[in-house]
């Protein structure tokens, strides 16, 4: 799993899973573009990578805006080189029951989680096609497979991301580009820190492995799918959930 001389773009790289993915790719030699809607946390990720001896640069990008996504990939190409790896990790939640969910709570989650991945994939595919090589990894979720009460918007966005993954795999496979998804379960991050303690206890009791996941558990799966060890794997969804949805 050597990514020397390869450029990786990681969206939502400012914290949690995205930050860990960026660090793990950089630790294996990739030059990492850390994209986030707020530049200060992205700068922190880049600084952590640089302090460990890796190469990284932070970029400000709202993945829901076509112009900003196009500008991101132009800047990455100019600064680091053509991207060979894309990790669509940017995601938000706006949890609410369907009958109480406002239009903007639905629209914003779908825009960031699904449209953002589409825009980034479209932008990254062009240089990948020219190189006839690429690795795209989408961060989905087990709720995109099983659903979750109070998360109609998030579940729908992640289910849509799984569909986008399979279509991307079919459209670009002939050009040497693979596309897979990682579907995390309940991972200990700032996002899941807001969950009730009793729900966390339920997850721990239900999952065969008997614990919540860590960001590195997800990052390890991403590193594998982004590597040449996974060169004959495409269109797949790898759940990283301790067996929770079995």
PDB file of C-alpha atoms in Angstrom:
ATOM      1  CA  UNK A   1       0.000   0.000   0.000  1.00  0.00           C
ATOM      2  CA  UNK A   2       2.479   2.564  -1.234  1.00  0.00           C
ATOM      3  CA  UNK A   3       0.999   5.834  -2.513  1.00  0.00           C
ATOM      4  CA  UNK A   4       4.276   7.570  -3.304  1.00  0.00           C
ATOM      5  CA  UNK A   5       3.893   9.991  -6.235  1.00  0.00           C
ATOM      6  CA  UNK A   6       0.107   9.805  -6.033  1.00  0.00           C
ATOM      7  CA  UNK A   7      -2.177  12.700  -5.208  1.00  0.00           C
ATOM      8  CA  UNK A   8      -5.276  12.143  -3.066  1.00  0.00           C
ATOM      9  CA  UNK A   9      -8.202  14.505  -2.541  1.00  0.00           C
ATOM     10  CA  UNK A  10     -10.137  13.978   0.685  1.00  0.00           C
ATOM     11  CA  UNK A  11     -13.299  16.021   1.259  1.00  0.00           C
ATOM     12  CA  UNK A  12     -14.508  16.711   4.769  1.00  0.00           C
ATOM     13  CA  UNK A  13     -10.906  16.351   5.929  1.00  0.00           C
ATOM     14  CA  UNK A  14     -11.160  18.768   8.826  1.00  0.00           C
ATOM     15  CA  UNK A  15     -12.002  16.277  11.575  1.00  0.00           C
ATOM     16  CA  UNK A  16     -13.011  12.746  12.551  1.00  0.00           C
ATOM     17  CA  UNK A  17     -13.039  10.122   9.831  1.00  0.00           C
ATOM     18  CA  UNK A  18     -11.911  12.511   7.100  1.00  0.00           C
ATOM     19  CA  UNK A  19      -8.900  13.675   9.068  1.00  0.00           C
ATOM     20  CA  UNK A  20      -7.891  10.087   9.848  1.00  0.00           C
ATOM     21  CA  UNK A  21      -8.226   9.065   6.185  1.00  0.00           C
ATOM     22  CA  UNK A  22      -6.036  11.985   5.106  1.00  0.00           C
ATOM     23  CA  UNK A  23      -3.399  11.092   7.695  1.00  0.00           C
ATOM     24  CA  UNK A  24      -3.339   7.404   6.799  1.00  0.00           C
ATOM     25  CA  UNK A  25      -2.994   8.097   3.067  1.00  0.00           C
ATOM     26  CA  UNK A  26      -0.218  10.612   3.714  1.00  0.00           C
ATOM     27  CA  UNK A  27       1.583   8.183   6.020  1.00  0.00           C
ATOM     28  CA  UNK A  28       1.861   5.847   3.037  1.00  0.00           C
ATOM     29  CA  UNK A  29       3.331   8.476   0.746  1.00  0.00           C
ATOM     30  CA  UNK A  30       0.377  10.255  -0.860  1.00  0.00           C
ATOM     31  CA  UNK A  31       0.321  14.010  -1.321  1.00  0.00           C
ATOM     32  CA  UNK A  32      -3.043  14.861   0.223  1.00  0.00           C
ATOM     33  CA  UNK A  33      -5.376  17.733  -0.610  1.00  0.00           C
ATOM     34  CA  UNK A  34      -7.416  18.323   2.546  1.00  0.00           C
ATOM     35  CA  UNK A  35     -10.689  19.934   1.473  1.00  0.00           C
ATOM     36  CA  UNK A  36     -13.221  21.387   3.893  1.00  0.00           C
ATOM     37  CA  UNK A  37     -15.770  24.244   4.055  1.00  0.00           C
ATOM     38  CA  UNK A  38     -13.759  25.921   6.831  1.00  0.00           C
ATOM     39  CA  UNK A  39     -10.083  26.418   6.108  1.00  0.00           C
ATOM     40  CA  UNK A  40      -8.810  26.550   9.707  1.00  0.00           C
ATOM     41  CA  UNK A  41      -9.671  22.922  10.635  1.00  0.00           C
ATOM     42  CA  UNK A  42      -8.399  21.767   7.229  1.00  0.00           C
ATOM     43  CA  UNK A  43      -5.172  23.637   7.937  1.00  0.00           C
ATOM     44  CA  UNK A  44      -4.924  21.726  11.223  1.00  0.00           C
ATOM     45  CA  UNK A  45      -5.175  18.418   9.357  1.00  0.00           C
ATOM     46  CA  UNK A  46      -2.533  19.486   6.850  1.00  0.00           C
ATOM     47  CA  UNK A  47      -0.285  20.675   9.684  1.00  0.00           C
ATOM     48  CA  UNK A  48      -0.588  17.320  11.477  1.00  0.00           C
ATOM     49  CA  UNK A  49       0.410  15.523   8.279  1.00  0.00           C
ATOM     50  CA  UNK A  50       3.347  17.848   7.664  1.00  0.00           C
ATOM     51  CA  UNK A  51       4.535  17.475  11.257  1.00  0.00           C
ATOM     52  CA  UNK A  52       4.629  13.704  10.717  1.00  0.00           C
ATOM     53  CA  UNK A  53       6.777  14.160   7.620  1.00  0.00           C
ATOM     54  CA  UNK A  54       4.013  13.924   5.027  1.00  0.00           C
ATOM     55  CA  UNK A  55       2.883  16.200   2.216  1.00  0.00           C
ATOM     56  CA  UNK A  56      -0.473  17.963   2.446  1.00  0.00           C
ATOM     57  CA  UNK A  57      -2.212  21.208   1.604  1.00  0.00           C
ATOM     58  CA  UNK A  58      -5.541  22.583   2.831  1.00  0.00           C
ATOM     59  CA  UNK A  59      -8.240  23.845   0.467  1.00  0.00           C
ATOM     60  CA  UNK A  60     -11.451  25.725   1.177  1.00  0.00           C
ATOM     61  CA  UNK A  61     -14.367  24.201  -0.735  1.00  0.00           C
ATOM     62  CA  UNK A  62     -18.143  24.014  -0.468  1.00  0.00           C
ATOM     63  CA  UNK A  63     -18.766  20.737  -2.271  1.00  0.00           C
ATOM     64  CA  UNK A  64     -22.354  21.731  -3.105  1.00  0.00           C
ATOM     65  CA  UNK A  65     -21.124  24.504  -5.424  1.00  0.00           C
ATOM     66  CA  UNK A  66     -19.990  23.496  -8.907  1.00  0.00           C
ATOM     67  CA  UNK A  67     -17.666  26.470  -9.333  1.00  0.00           C
ATOM     68  CA  UNK A  68     -15.904  25.810  -6.032  1.00  0.00           C
ATOM     69  CA  UNK A  69     -15.446  22.108  -6.818  1.00  0.00           C
ATOM     70  CA  UNK A  70     -14.013  22.882 -10.256  1.00  0.00           C
ATOM     71  CA  UNK A  71     -11.690  25.456  -8.700  1.00  0.00           C
ATOM     72  CA  UNK A  72     -10.584  22.916  -6.076  1.00  0.00           C
ATOM     73  CA  UNK A  73      -9.460  20.368  -8.636  1.00  0.00           C
ATOM     74  CA  UNK A  74      -7.751  22.990 -10.782  1.00  0.00           C
ATOM     75  CA  UNK A  75      -5.832  24.203  -7.730  1.00  0.00           C
ATOM     76  CA  UNK A  76      -4.894  20.677  -6.648  1.00  0.00           C
ATOM     77  CA  UNK A  77      -3.585  19.882 -10.118  1.00  0.00           C
ATOM     78  CA  UNK A  78      -1.511  23.058 -10.141  1.00  0.00           C
ATOM     79  CA  UNK A  79      -0.153  22.607  -6.598  1.00  0.00           C
ATOM     80  CA  UNK A  80       0.270  18.858  -6.185  1.00  0.00           C
ATOM     81  CA  UNK A  81      -0.442  17.192  -9.519  1.00  0.00           C
ATOM     82  CA  UNK A  82      -3.287  15.245 -11.095  1.00  0.00           C
ATOM     83  CA  UNK A  83      -5.424  13.452  -8.483  1.00  0.00           C
ATOM     84  CA  UNK A  84      -5.239   9.665  -8.605  1.00  0.00           C
ATOM     85  CA  UNK A  85      -7.380   9.098  -5.500  1.00  0.00           C
ATOM     86  CA  UNK A  86     -10.641  10.743  -4.455  1.00  0.00           C
ATOM     87  CA  UNK A  87     -12.328  10.107  -1.123  1.00  0.00           C
ATOM     88  CA  UNK A  88     -15.823  11.588  -0.963  1.00  0.00           C
ATOM     89  CA  UNK A  89     -16.146  11.903   2.789  1.00  0.00           C
ATOM     90  CA  UNK A  90     -17.905  15.267   3.249  1.00  0.00           C
ATOM     91  CA  UNK A  91     -21.176  14.746   5.081  1.00  0.00           C
ATOM     92  CA  UNK A  92     -23.602  16.363   7.507  1.00  0.00           C
ATOM     93  CA  UNK A  93     -26.647  15.352   9.521  1.00  0.00           C
ATOM     94  CA  UNK A  94     -29.884  17.206  10.233  1.00  0.00           C
ATOM     95  CA  UNK A  95     -31.818  14.544  12.127  1.00  0.00           C
ATOM     96  CA  UNK A  96     -35.576  14.806  12.442  1.00  0.00           C
ATOM     97  CA  UNK A  97     -38.662  12.624  12.083  1.00  0.00           C
ATOM     98  CA  UNK A  98     -40.234  12.811   8.623  1.00  0.00           C
ATOM     99  CA  UNK A  99     -43.381  14.618   9.781  1.00  0.00           C
ATOM    100  CA  UNK A 100     -41.246  17.294  11.464  1.00  0.00           C
ATOM    101  CA  UNK A 101     -38.488  17.553   8.880  1.00  0.00           C
ATOM    102  CA  UNK A 102     -38.242  20.923   7.158  1.00  0.00           C
ATOM    103  CA  UNK A 103     -37.508  21.251   3.458  1.00  0.00           C
ATOM    104  CA  UNK A 104     -34.145  22.867   4.080  1.00  0.00           C
ATOM    105  CA  UNK A 105     -33.121  20.029   6.437  1.00  0.00           C
ATOM    106  CA  UNK A 106     -33.772  17.571   3.620  1.00  0.00           C
ATOM    107  CA  UNK A 107     -32.222  19.726   0.891  1.00  0.00           C
ATOM    108  CA  UNK A 108     -29.001  20.580   2.729  1.00  0.00           C
ATOM    109  CA  UNK A 109     -28.178  16.983   3.674  1.00  0.00           C
ATOM    110  CA  UNK A 110     -28.820  15.709   0.138  1.00  0.00           C
ATOM    111  CA  UNK A 111     -26.780  18.582  -1.306  1.00  0.00           C
ATOM    112  CA  UNK A 112     -23.673  17.959   0.811  1.00  0.00           C
ATOM    113  CA  UNK A 113     -23.770  14.180   1.092  1.00  0.00           C
ATOM    114  CA  UNK A 114     -24.886  13.234  -2.419  1.00  0.00           C
ATOM    115  CA  UNK A 115     -24.603  16.155  -4.821  1.00  0.00           C
ATOM    116  CA  UNK A 116     -21.184  16.998  -3.392  1.00  0.00           C
ATOM    117  CA  UNK A 117     -19.924  13.498  -4.126  1.00  0.00           C
ATOM    118  CA  UNK A 118     -21.321  13.701  -7.664  1.00  0.00           C
ATOM    119  CA  UNK A 119     -19.638  17.038  -8.362  1.00  0.00           C
ATOM    120  CA  UNK A 120     -16.290  15.875  -7.010  1.00  0.00           C
ATOM    121  CA  UNK A 121     -16.481  12.584  -8.901  1.00  0.00           C
ATOM    122  CA  UNK A 122     -17.228  14.403 -12.153  1.00  0.00           C
ATOM    123  CA  UNK A 123     -14.311  16.769 -11.638  1.00  0.00           C
ATOM    124  CA  UNK A 124     -11.859  14.036 -10.614  1.00  0.00           C
ATOM    125  CA  UNK A 125     -12.854  11.666 -13.408  1.00  0.00           C
ATOM    126  CA  UNK A 126     -11.401  13.856 -16.144  1.00  0.00           C
ATOM    127  CA  UNK A 127      -7.729  13.668 -15.090  1.00  0.00           C
ATOM    128  CA  UNK A 128      -8.204  10.044 -14.011  1.00  0.00           C
ATOM    129  CA  UNK A 129      -9.498   9.152 -17.482  1.00  0.00           C
ATOM    130  CA  UNK A 130      -6.506  10.818 -19.103  1.00  0.00           C
ATOM    131  CA  UNK A 131      -4.186   8.821 -16.847  1.00  0.00           C
ATOM    132  CA  UNK A 132      -6.299   5.661 -17.303  1.00  0.00           C
ATOM    133  CA  UNK A 133      -6.000   5.153 -13.557  1.00  0.00           C
ATOM    134  CA  UNK A 134      -8.056   6.214 -10.564  1.00  0.00           C
ATOM    135  CA  UNK A 135      -9.410   5.163  -7.201  1.00  0.00           C
ATOM    136  CA  UNK A 136     -12.668   6.682  -5.940  1.00  0.00           C
ATOM    137  CA  UNK A 137     -13.908   5.747  -2.468  1.00  0.00           C
ATOM    138  CA  UNK A 138     -17.242   7.060  -1.209  1.00  0.00           C
ATOM    139  CA  UNK A 139     -18.024   7.170   2.497  1.00  0.00           C
ATOM    140  CA  UNK A 140     -21.583   5.870   2.764  1.00  0.00           C
ATOM    141  CA  UNK A 141     -23.189   4.533   5.965  1.00  0.00           C
ATOM    142  CA  UNK A 142     -24.939   1.456   7.285  1.00  0.00           C
ATOM    143  CA  UNK A 143     -28.100   3.566   7.522  1.00  0.00           C
ATOM    144  CA  UNK A 144     -27.971   3.841   3.739  1.00  0.00           C
ATOM    145  CA  UNK A 145     -28.464   0.065   3.745  1.00  0.00           C
ATOM    146  CA  UNK A 146     -30.761  -0.464   6.730  1.00  0.00           C
ATOM    147  CA  UNK A 147     -32.416   2.932   7.245  1.00  0.00           C
ATOM    148  CA  UNK A 148     -32.789   4.730  10.568  1.00  0.00           C
ATOM    149  CA  UNK A 149     -35.742   6.419  12.232  1.00  0.00           C
ATOM    150  CA  UNK A 150     -35.189  10.164  12.395  1.00  0.00           C
ATOM    151  CA  UNK A 151     -32.661  10.094   9.573  1.00  0.00           C
ATOM    152  CA  UNK A 152     -34.741  10.023   6.389  1.00  0.00           C
ATOM    153  CA  UNK A 153     -32.533  12.671   4.793  1.00  0.00           C
ATOM    154  CA  UNK A 154     -29.223  11.112   5.853  1.00  0.00           C
ATOM    155  CA  UNK A 155     -30.330   7.556   5.003  1.00  0.00           C
ATOM    156  CA  UNK A 156     -31.582   8.626   1.583  1.00  0.00           C
ATOM    157  CA  UNK A 157     -28.374  10.515   0.850  1.00  0.00           C
ATOM    158  CA  UNK A 158     -26.204   7.527   1.761  1.00  0.00           C
ATOM    159  CA  UNK A 159     -28.406   5.080  -0.154  1.00  0.00           C
ATOM    160  CA  UNK A 160     -28.098   7.412  -3.133  1.00  0.00           C
ATOM    161  CA  UNK A 161     -24.336   7.462  -2.664  1.00  0.00           C
ATOM    162  CA  UNK A 162     -24.281   3.672  -2.910  1.00  0.00           C
ATOM    163  CA  UNK A 163     -26.185   3.926  -6.200  1.00  0.00           C
ATOM    164  CA  UNK A 164     -23.739   6.566  -7.426  1.00  0.00           C
ATOM    165  CA  UNK A 165     -20.861   4.258  -6.472  1.00  0.00           C
ATOM    166  CA  UNK A 166     -22.170   1.392  -8.583  1.00  0.00           C
ATOM    167  CA  UNK A 167     -22.920   3.621 -11.576  1.00  0.00           C
ATOM    168  CA  UNK A 168     -19.496   5.267 -11.396  1.00  0.00           C
ATOM    169  CA  UNK A 169     -17.890   1.834 -11.313  1.00  0.00           C
ATOM    170  CA  UNK A 170     -19.763   0.825 -14.472  1.00  0.00           C
ATOM    171  CA  UNK A 171     -19.104   4.042 -16.387  1.00  0.00           C
ATOM    172  CA  UNK A 172     -15.370   4.347 -15.703  1.00  0.00           C
ATOM    173  CA  UNK A 173     -14.146   0.789 -15.222  1.00  0.00           C
ATOM    174  CA  UNK A 174     -12.909   0.533 -18.809  1.00  0.00           C
ATOM    175  CA  UNK A 175     -10.602   3.496 -18.136  1.00  0.00           C
ATOM    176  CA  UNK A 176      -8.842   1.846 -15.207  1.00  0.00           C
ATOM    177  CA  UNK A 177     -10.877   3.689 -12.561  1.00  0.00           C
ATOM    178  CA  UNK A 178     -12.430   1.796  -9.658  1.00  0.00           C
ATOM    179  CA  UNK A 179     -15.154   3.123  -7.394  1.00  0.00           C
ATOM    180  CA  UNK A 180     -16.177   1.551  -4.113  1.00  0.00           C
ATOM    181  CA  UNK A 181     -17.983   2.610  -0.963  1.00  0.00           C
ATOM    182  CA  UNK A 182     -17.195   2.152   2.701  1.00  0.00           C
ATOM    183  CA  UNK A 183     -20.271   2.055   4.928  1.00  0.00           C
ATOM    184  CA  UNK A 184     -19.297   2.837   8.528  1.00  0.00           C
ATOM    185  CA  UNK A 185     -21.444   1.870  11.448  1.00  0.00           C
ATOM    186  CA  UNK A 186     -21.279   3.858  14.664  1.00  0.00           C
ATOM    187  CA  UNK A 187     -17.819   5.400  14.850  1.00  0.00           C
ATOM    188  CA  UNK A 188     -16.624   7.501  17.792  1.00  0.00           C
ATOM    189  CA  UNK A 189     -16.410  11.010  16.299  1.00  0.00           C
ATOM    190  CA  UNK A 190     -17.757  14.473  17.053  1.00  0.00           C
ATOM    191  CA  UNK A 191     -20.805  13.616  14.933  1.00  0.00           C
ATOM    192  CA  UNK A 192     -21.743  10.550  17.001  1.00  0.00           C
ATOM    193  CA  UNK A 193     -20.794  12.184  20.304  1.00  0.00           C
ATOM    194  CA  UNK A 194     -24.263  13.772  20.301  1.00  0.00           C
ATOM    195  CA  UNK A 195     -26.023  10.383  20.329  1.00  0.00           C
ATOM    196  CA  UNK A 196     -27.761   9.404  23.598  1.00  0.00           C
ATOM    197  CA  UNK A 197     -25.704   7.204  25.914  1.00  0.00           C
ATOM    198  CA  UNK A 198     -28.400   4.529  25.946  1.00  0.00           C
ATOM    199  CA  UNK A 199     -28.230   4.242  22.156  1.00  0.00           C
ATOM    200  CA  UNK A 200     -24.455   3.803  22.270  1.00  0.00           C
ATOM    201  CA  UNK A 201     -24.949   1.058  24.848  1.00  0.00           C
ATOM    202  CA  UNK A 202     -27.464  -0.585  22.497  1.00  0.00           C
ATOM    203  CA  UNK A 203     -24.923  -0.530  19.648  1.00  0.00           C
ATOM    204  CA  UNK A 204     -22.233  -2.054  21.852  1.00  0.00           C
ATOM    205  CA  UNK A 205     -24.576  -4.810  23.021  1.00  0.00           C
ATOM    206  CA  UNK A 206     -25.889  -5.519  19.514  1.00  0.00           C
ATOM    207  CA  UNK A 207     -22.674  -5.508  17.488  1.00  0.00           C
ATOM    208  CA  UNK A 208     -20.923  -8.900  17.564  1.00  0.00           C
ATOM    209  CA  UNK A 209     -17.563  -7.187  18.141  1.00  0.00           C
ATOM    210  CA  UNK A 210     -19.000  -5.425  21.188  1.00  0.00           C
ATOM    211  CA  UNK A 211     -17.617  -1.914  20.700  1.00  0.00           C
ATOM    212  CA  UNK A 212     -18.012   1.311  18.787  1.00  0.00           C
ATOM    213  CA  UNK A 213     -15.680   1.810  15.855  1.00  0.00           C
ATOM    214  CA  UNK A 214     -12.751   4.203  15.669  1.00  0.00           C
ATOM    215  CA  UNK A 215     -11.943   6.529  12.738  1.00  0.00           C
ATOM    216  CA  UNK A 216      -8.867   4.441  11.959  1.00  0.00           C
ATOM    217  CA  UNK A 217     -11.103   1.404  11.370  1.00  0.00           C
ATOM    218  CA  UNK A 218     -12.752   3.270   8.496  1.00  0.00           C
ATOM    219  CA  UNK A 219      -9.487   4.769   7.274  1.00  0.00           C
ATOM    220  CA  UNK A 220      -7.892   1.321   7.024  1.00  0.00           C
ATOM    221  CA  UNK A 221     -10.693   0.146   4.729  1.00  0.00           C
ATOM    222  CA  UNK A 222     -10.317   3.258   2.580  1.00  0.00           C
ATOM    223  CA  UNK A 223      -6.556   2.772   2.316  1.00  0.00           C
ATOM    224  CA  UNK A 224      -7.093  -0.786   1.100  1.00  0.00           C
ATOM    225  CA  UNK A 225      -9.679   0.173  -1.521  1.00  0.00           C
ATOM    226  CA  UNK A 226      -7.491   3.051  -2.718  1.00  0.00           C
ATOM    227  CA  UNK A 227      -4.491   0.763  -3.121  1.00  0.00           C
ATOM    228  CA  UNK A 228      -3.395  -1.493  -5.962  1.00  0.00           C
ATOM    229  CA  UNK A 229      -4.217  -4.453  -3.716  1.00  0.00           C
ATOM    230  CA  UNK A 230      -7.869  -3.692  -4.569  1.00  0.00           C
ATOM    231  CA  UNK A 231      -7.302  -3.259  -8.311  1.00  0.00           C
ATOM    232  CA  UNK A 232      -9.924  -5.918  -9.197  1.00  0.00           C
ATOM    233  CA  UNK A 233     -12.566  -4.656  -6.777  1.00  0.00           C
ATOM    234  CA  UNK A 234     -15.129  -2.128  -7.964  1.00  0.00           C
ATOM    235  CA  UNK A 235     -18.759  -1.250  -7.350  1.00  0.00           C
ATOM    236  CA  UNK A 236     -18.688  -2.807  -3.883  1.00  0.00           C
ATOM    237  CA  UNK A 237     -19.916  -1.636  -0.482  1.00  0.00           C
ATOM    238  CA  UNK A 238     -17.695  -2.610   2.447  1.00  0.00           C
ATOM    239  CA  UNK A 239     -19.439  -2.263   5.803  1.00  0.00           C
ATOM    240  CA  UNK A 240     -17.224  -1.310   8.730  1.00  0.00           C
ATOM    241  CA  UNK A 241     -19.649  -1.677  11.595  1.00  0.00           C
ATOM    242  CA  UNK A 242     -18.476  -4.448  13.915  1.00  0.00           C
ATOM    243  CA  UNK A 243     -21.295  -6.582  12.514  1.00  0.00           C
ATOM    244  CA  UNK A 244     -24.022  -4.222  13.803  1.00  0.00           C
ATOM    245  CA  UNK A 245     -26.438  -4.661  10.873  1.00  0.00           C
ATOM    246  CA  UNK A 246     -26.077  -8.443  10.576  1.00  0.00           C
TER     247      UNK A 246
END
